[in-house]
Amino acid sequence: MRKLNLVLALLLSAFVLVSCKDAKKEKKEVAKETKVEKKAAPVSKEAVVVIEGNDAMQYNKKKIVVKAGQTVKLTLKHVGKMPKAAMGHNFVILKKGTDLAKFASEAMKAKDKDYIPGEDKIIAHTKLLGGGEQDTITFKAPEKGEYDFLCSFPGHYAMMKGKFVVE
Ligand SMILES: [Cu+2]
């Protein structure tokens, strides 16, 4: 009888040991999962945007979306072959409340400044490019909202415009 009790006690302690081990293992696994989750939600500080303009007076994007607080690295590529004087393209983002048509007509008169009439209505802009050229600009995303972008080369904004969205 005593022997039996001893065996039972041993069995019991072995069982306790095993279940303790299991509990530890589980804890470890939970910790692992939490770590993985943290890694899976990276906060990208930079938004890389590439937009193209062509000889048919078109951008290849009508909408660009970035996140508030991001640094935007934007590249405009003129993928056409025509010279700047005939088919120049730039990329201009306007401040909120700026009238697109009015800005475009002011820009038309600013040929000596590559059709940038002044910086006060502009959040960011590239250089004016001819076929085969490209320009990259870096700027801080403005506050959340929708902004107009356009090419300010005379007559282009009717086709070359879109929305720059900060969410
Ligand atoms: Cu253009």
mmCIF file of C-alpha atoms and ligand atoms in Angstrom:
data_model
loop_
_atom_site.group_PDB
_atom_site.id
_atom_site.type_symbol
_atom_site.label_atom_id
_atom_site.label_comp_id
_atom_site.label_asym_id
_atom_site.label_seq_id
_atom_site.Cartn_x
_atom_site.Cartn_y
_atom_site.Cartn_z
ATOM 1 C CA MET A 1 0.000 0.000 0.000
ATOM 2 C CA ARG A 2 2.755 2.436 0.872
ATOM 3 C CA LYS A 3 4.527 1.570 -2.306
ATOM 4 C CA LEU A 4 1.438 2.307 -4.278
ATOM 5 C CA ASN A 5 1.129 5.694 -2.568
ATOM 6 C CA LEU A 6 4.721 6.473 -3.440
ATOM 7 C CA VAL A 7 4.161 5.560 -7.058
ATOM 8 C CA LEU A 8 1.053 7.713 -7.157
ATOM 9 C CA ALA A 9 2.913 10.623 -5.612
ATOM 10 C CA LEU A 10 5.711 10.271 -8.137
ATOM 11 C CA LEU A 11 3.260 10.107 -11.017
ATOM 12 C CA LEU A 12 1.472 13.162 -9.712
ATOM 13 C CA SER A 13 4.647 15.212 -9.394
ATOM 14 C CA ALA A 14 5.723 14.149 -12.863
ATOM 15 C CA PHE A 15 2.373 15.295 -14.201
ATOM 16 C CA VAL A 16 2.694 18.653 -12.433
ATOM 17 C CA LEU A 17 6.171 19.111 -13.856
ATOM 18 C CA VAL A 18 4.998 18.381 -17.377
ATOM 19 C CA SER A 19 2.048 20.727 -17.171
ATOM 20 C CA CYS A 20 4.288 23.457 -15.776
ATOM 21 C CA LYS A 21 6.567 23.041 -18.754
ATOM 22 C CA ASP A 22 3.608 23.294 -21.100
ATOM 23 C CA ALA A 23 2.430 26.480 -19.474
ATOM 24 C CA LYS A 24 5.883 28.006 -19.867
ATOM 25 C CA LYS A 25 5.989 26.989 -23.510
ATOM 26 C CA GLU A 26 2.611 28.591 -24.131
ATOM 27 C CA LYS A 27 3.769 31.809 -22.531
ATOM 28 C CA LYS A 28 6.806 31.874 -24.762
ATOM 29 C CA GLU A 29 4.680 31.359 -27.853
ATOM 30 C CA VAL A 30 2.367 34.201 -26.895
ATOM 31 C CA ALA A 31 5.360 36.471 -26.436
ATOM 32 C CA LYS A 32 6.632 35.494 -29.867
ATOM 33 C CA GLU A 33 3.306 36.306 -31.497
ATOM 34 C CA THR A 34 3.210 39.758 -29.935
ATOM 35 C CA LYS A 35 6.646 40.502 -31.305
ATOM 36 C CA VAL A 36 5.645 39.410 -34.799
ATOM 37 C CA GLU A 37 2.583 41.626 -34.694
ATOM 38 C CA LYS A 38 4.686 44.658 -33.863
ATOM 39 C CA LYS A 39 6.944 43.934 -36.805
ATOM 40 C CA ALA A 40 3.996 43.496 -39.166
ATOM 41 C CA ALA A 41 2.785 47.095 -38.669
ATOM 42 C CA PRO A 42 5.683 49.258 -39.864
ATOM 43 C CA VAL A 43 5.213 53.006 -39.980
ATOM 44 C CA SER A 44 6.686 54.168 -43.245
ATOM 45 C CA LYS A 45 8.167 57.606 -42.837
ATOM 46 C CA GLU A 46 8.602 58.095 -46.539
ATOM 47 C CA ALA A 47 6.156 57.898 -49.436
ATOM 48 C CA VAL A 48 7.849 57.289 -52.765
ATOM 49 C CA VAL A 49 5.771 58.503 -55.706
ATOM 50 C CA VAL A 50 6.585 58.333 -59.404
ATOM 51 C CA ILE A 51 4.397 60.097 -61.951
ATOM 52 C CA GLU A 52 4.926 60.284 -65.694
ATOM 53 C CA GLY A 53 4.050 62.880 -68.311
ATOM 54 C CA ASN A 54 4.040 62.055 -72.023
ATOM 55 C CA ASP A 55 3.961 63.687 -75.475
ATOM 56 C CA ALA A 56 0.162 63.307 -75.591
ATOM 57 C CA MET A 57 -0.173 65.890 -72.788
ATOM 58 C CA GLN A 58 -1.100 63.321 -70.135
ATOM 59 C CA TYR A 59 -0.014 62.256 -66.688
ATOM 60 C CA ASN A 60 -0.242 58.541 -65.937
ATOM 61 C CA LYS A 61 -1.934 59.268 -62.591
ATOM 62 C CA LYS A 62 -5.102 61.136 -61.666
ATOM 63 C CA LYS A 63 -4.781 60.562 -57.939
ATOM 64 C CA ILE A 64 -1.873 60.300 -55.539
ATOM 65 C CA VAL A 65 -2.444 59.180 -51.945
ATOM 66 C CA VAL A 66 0.016 59.607 -49.065
ATOM 67 C CA LYS A 67 -0.245 59.559 -45.264
ATOM 68 C CA ALA A 68 -0.161 62.588 -42.998
ATOM 69 C CA GLY A 69 3.275 63.148 -41.521
ATOM 70 C CA GLN A 70 5.084 61.314 -44.308
ATOM 71 C CA THR A 71 7.972 62.773 -46.212
ATOM 72 C CA VAL A 72 7.041 62.591 -49.884
ATOM 73 C CA LYS A 73 9.743 61.782 -52.387
ATOM 74 C CA LEU A 74 8.132 62.506 -55.729
ATOM 75 C CA THR A 75 9.668 61.976 -59.138
ATOM 76 C CA LEU A 76 8.220 63.381 -62.345
ATOM 77 C CA LYS A 77 9.423 61.611 -65.492
ATOM 78 C CA HIS A 78 8.806 63.083 -68.916
ATOM 79 C CA VAL A 79 8.626 59.863 -70.911
ATOM 80 C CA GLY A 80 8.092 61.629 -74.257
ATOM 81 C CA LYS A 81 10.588 62.906 -76.826
ATOM 82 C CA MET A 82 9.345 66.434 -77.489
ATOM 83 C CA PRO A 83 11.403 69.427 -76.368
ATOM 84 C CA LYS A 84 10.557 71.508 -73.314
ATOM 85 C CA ALA A 85 9.424 74.532 -75.355
ATOM 86 C CA ALA A 86 6.757 72.515 -77.186
ATOM 87 C CA MET A 87 5.671 69.903 -74.613
ATOM 88 C CA GLY A 88 7.127 70.956 -71.290
ATOM 89 C CA HIS A 89 5.763 69.311 -68.146
ATOM 90 C CA ASN A 90 6.033 70.076 -64.477
ATOM 91 C CA PHE A 91 4.158 68.912 -61.397
ATOM 92 C CA VAL A 92 2.661 71.544 -59.103
ATOM 93 C CA ILE A 93 0.610 70.935 -55.922
ATOM 94 C CA LEU A 94 -1.579 73.863 -54.922
ATOM 95 C CA LYS A 95 -2.426 75.011 -51.435
ATOM 96 C CA LYS A 96 -6.019 74.570 -50.295
ATOM 97 C CA GLY A 97 -8.389 77.276 -51.482
ATOM 98 C CA THR A 98 -6.364 78.087 -54.597
ATOM 99 C CA ASP A 99 -8.474 78.397 -57.733
ATOM 100 C CA LEU A 100 -7.082 75.999 -60.312
ATOM 101 C CA ALA A 101 -8.140 77.911 -63.443
ATOM 102 C CA LYS A 102 -7.006 81.238 -62.021
ATOM 103 C CA PHE A 103 -3.641 79.808 -61.032
ATOM 104 C CA ALA A 104 -3.209 78.253 -64.501
ATOM 105 C CA SER A 105 -3.880 81.568 -66.234
ATOM 106 C CA GLU A 106 -1.385 83.351 -63.950
ATOM 107 C CA ALA A 107 1.144 80.622 -64.683
ATOM 108 C CA MET A 108 0.728 81.146 -68.416
ATOM 109 C CA LYS A 109 2.141 84.656 -68.045
ATOM 110 C CA ALA A 110 5.202 83.474 -66.120
ATOM 111 C CA LYS A 111 7.200 82.017 -69.000
ATOM 112 C CA ASP A 112 10.444 83.509 -67.681
ATOM 113 C CA LYS A 113 9.932 81.577 -64.419
ATOM 114 C CA ASP A 114 9.122 78.280 -66.154
ATOM 115 C CA TYR A 115 5.403 78.927 -65.562
ATOM 116 C CA ILE A 116 5.677 79.133 -61.773
ATOM 117 C CA PRO A 117 3.992 82.478 -61.022
ATOM 118 C CA GLY A 118 5.003 82.520 -57.334
ATOM 119 C CA GLU A 119 5.497 80.182 -54.409
ATOM 120 C CA ASP A 120 2.727 81.564 -52.179
ATOM 121 C CA LYS A 121 -0.027 79.313 -53.616
ATOM 122 C CA ILE A 122 2.182 76.265 -54.022
ATOM 123 C CA ILE A 123 2.978 73.421 -51.628
ATOM 124 C CA ALA A 124 5.635 71.876 -53.864
ATOM 125 C CA HIS A 125 6.656 71.769 -57.508
ATOM 126 C CA THR A 126 9.183 70.152 -59.820
ATOM 127 C CA LYS A 127 11.250 71.786 -62.521
ATOM 128 C CA LEU A 128 9.845 72.140 -66.016
ATOM 129 C CA LEU A 129 11.000 69.142 -68.050
ATOM 130 C CA GLY A 130 11.432 68.231 -71.710
ATOM 131 C CA GLY A 131 11.253 64.736 -73.180
ATOM 132 C CA GLY A 132 13.538 62.201 -71.484
ATOM 133 C CA GLU A 133 14.157 64.362 -68.405
ATOM 134 C CA GLN A 134 13.147 63.773 -64.819
ATOM 135 C CA ASP A 135 13.151 65.656 -61.535
ATOM 136 C CA THR A 136 12.752 64.479 -57.935
ATOM 137 C CA ILE A 137 11.461 66.684 -55.135
ATOM 138 C CA THR A 138 11.147 65.958 -51.421
ATOM 139 C CA PHE A 139 8.602 67.659 -49.207
ATOM 140 C CA LYS A 140 6.586 67.097 -46.049
ATOM 141 C CA ALA A 141 2.997 65.956 -46.673
ATOM 142 C CA PRO A 142 0.603 68.800 -45.794
ATOM 143 C CA GLU A 143 -2.304 68.307 -43.365
ATOM 144 C CA LYS A 144 -5.015 65.770 -44.162
ATOM 145 C CA GLY A 145 -7.186 66.681 -47.103
ATOM 146 C CA GLU A 146 -7.443 66.869 -50.886
ATOM 147 C CA TYR A 147 -5.188 69.105 -52.927
ATOM 148 C CA ASP A 148 -5.141 69.908 -56.637
ATOM 149 C CA PHE A 149 -2.099 69.129 -58.724
ATOM 150 C CA LEU A 150 -1.448 70.233 -62.271
ATOM 151 C CA CYS A 151 1.058 70.849 -65.013
ATOM 152 C CA SER A 152 1.323 74.630 -65.313
ATOM 153 C CA PHE A 153 2.656 74.673 -68.892
ATOM 154 C CA PRO A 154 0.227 76.802 -70.975
ATOM 155 C CA GLY A 155 -2.913 74.886 -71.896
ATOM 156 C CA HIS A 156 -1.888 71.641 -70.203
ATOM 157 C CA TYR A 157 -3.885 71.785 -66.996
ATOM 158 C CA ALA A 158 -7.170 70.969 -68.762
ATOM 159 C CA MET A 159 -5.817 67.444 -69.242
ATOM 160 C CA MET A 160 -2.926 67.324 -66.832
ATOM 161 C CA LYS A 161 -4.462 67.616 -63.404
ATOM 162 C CA GLY A 162 -5.474 65.420 -60.500
ATOM 163 C CA LYS A 163 -5.885 65.081 -56.756
ATOM 164 C CA PHE A 164 -3.145 64.782 -54.194
ATOM 165 C CA VAL A 165 -4.780 63.163 -51.151
ATOM 166 C CA VAL A 166 -3.339 63.156 -47.647
ATOM 167 C CA GLU A 167 -5.078 60.680 -45.324
HETATM 168 CU CU CU B 1 2.511 69.582 -69.278
#
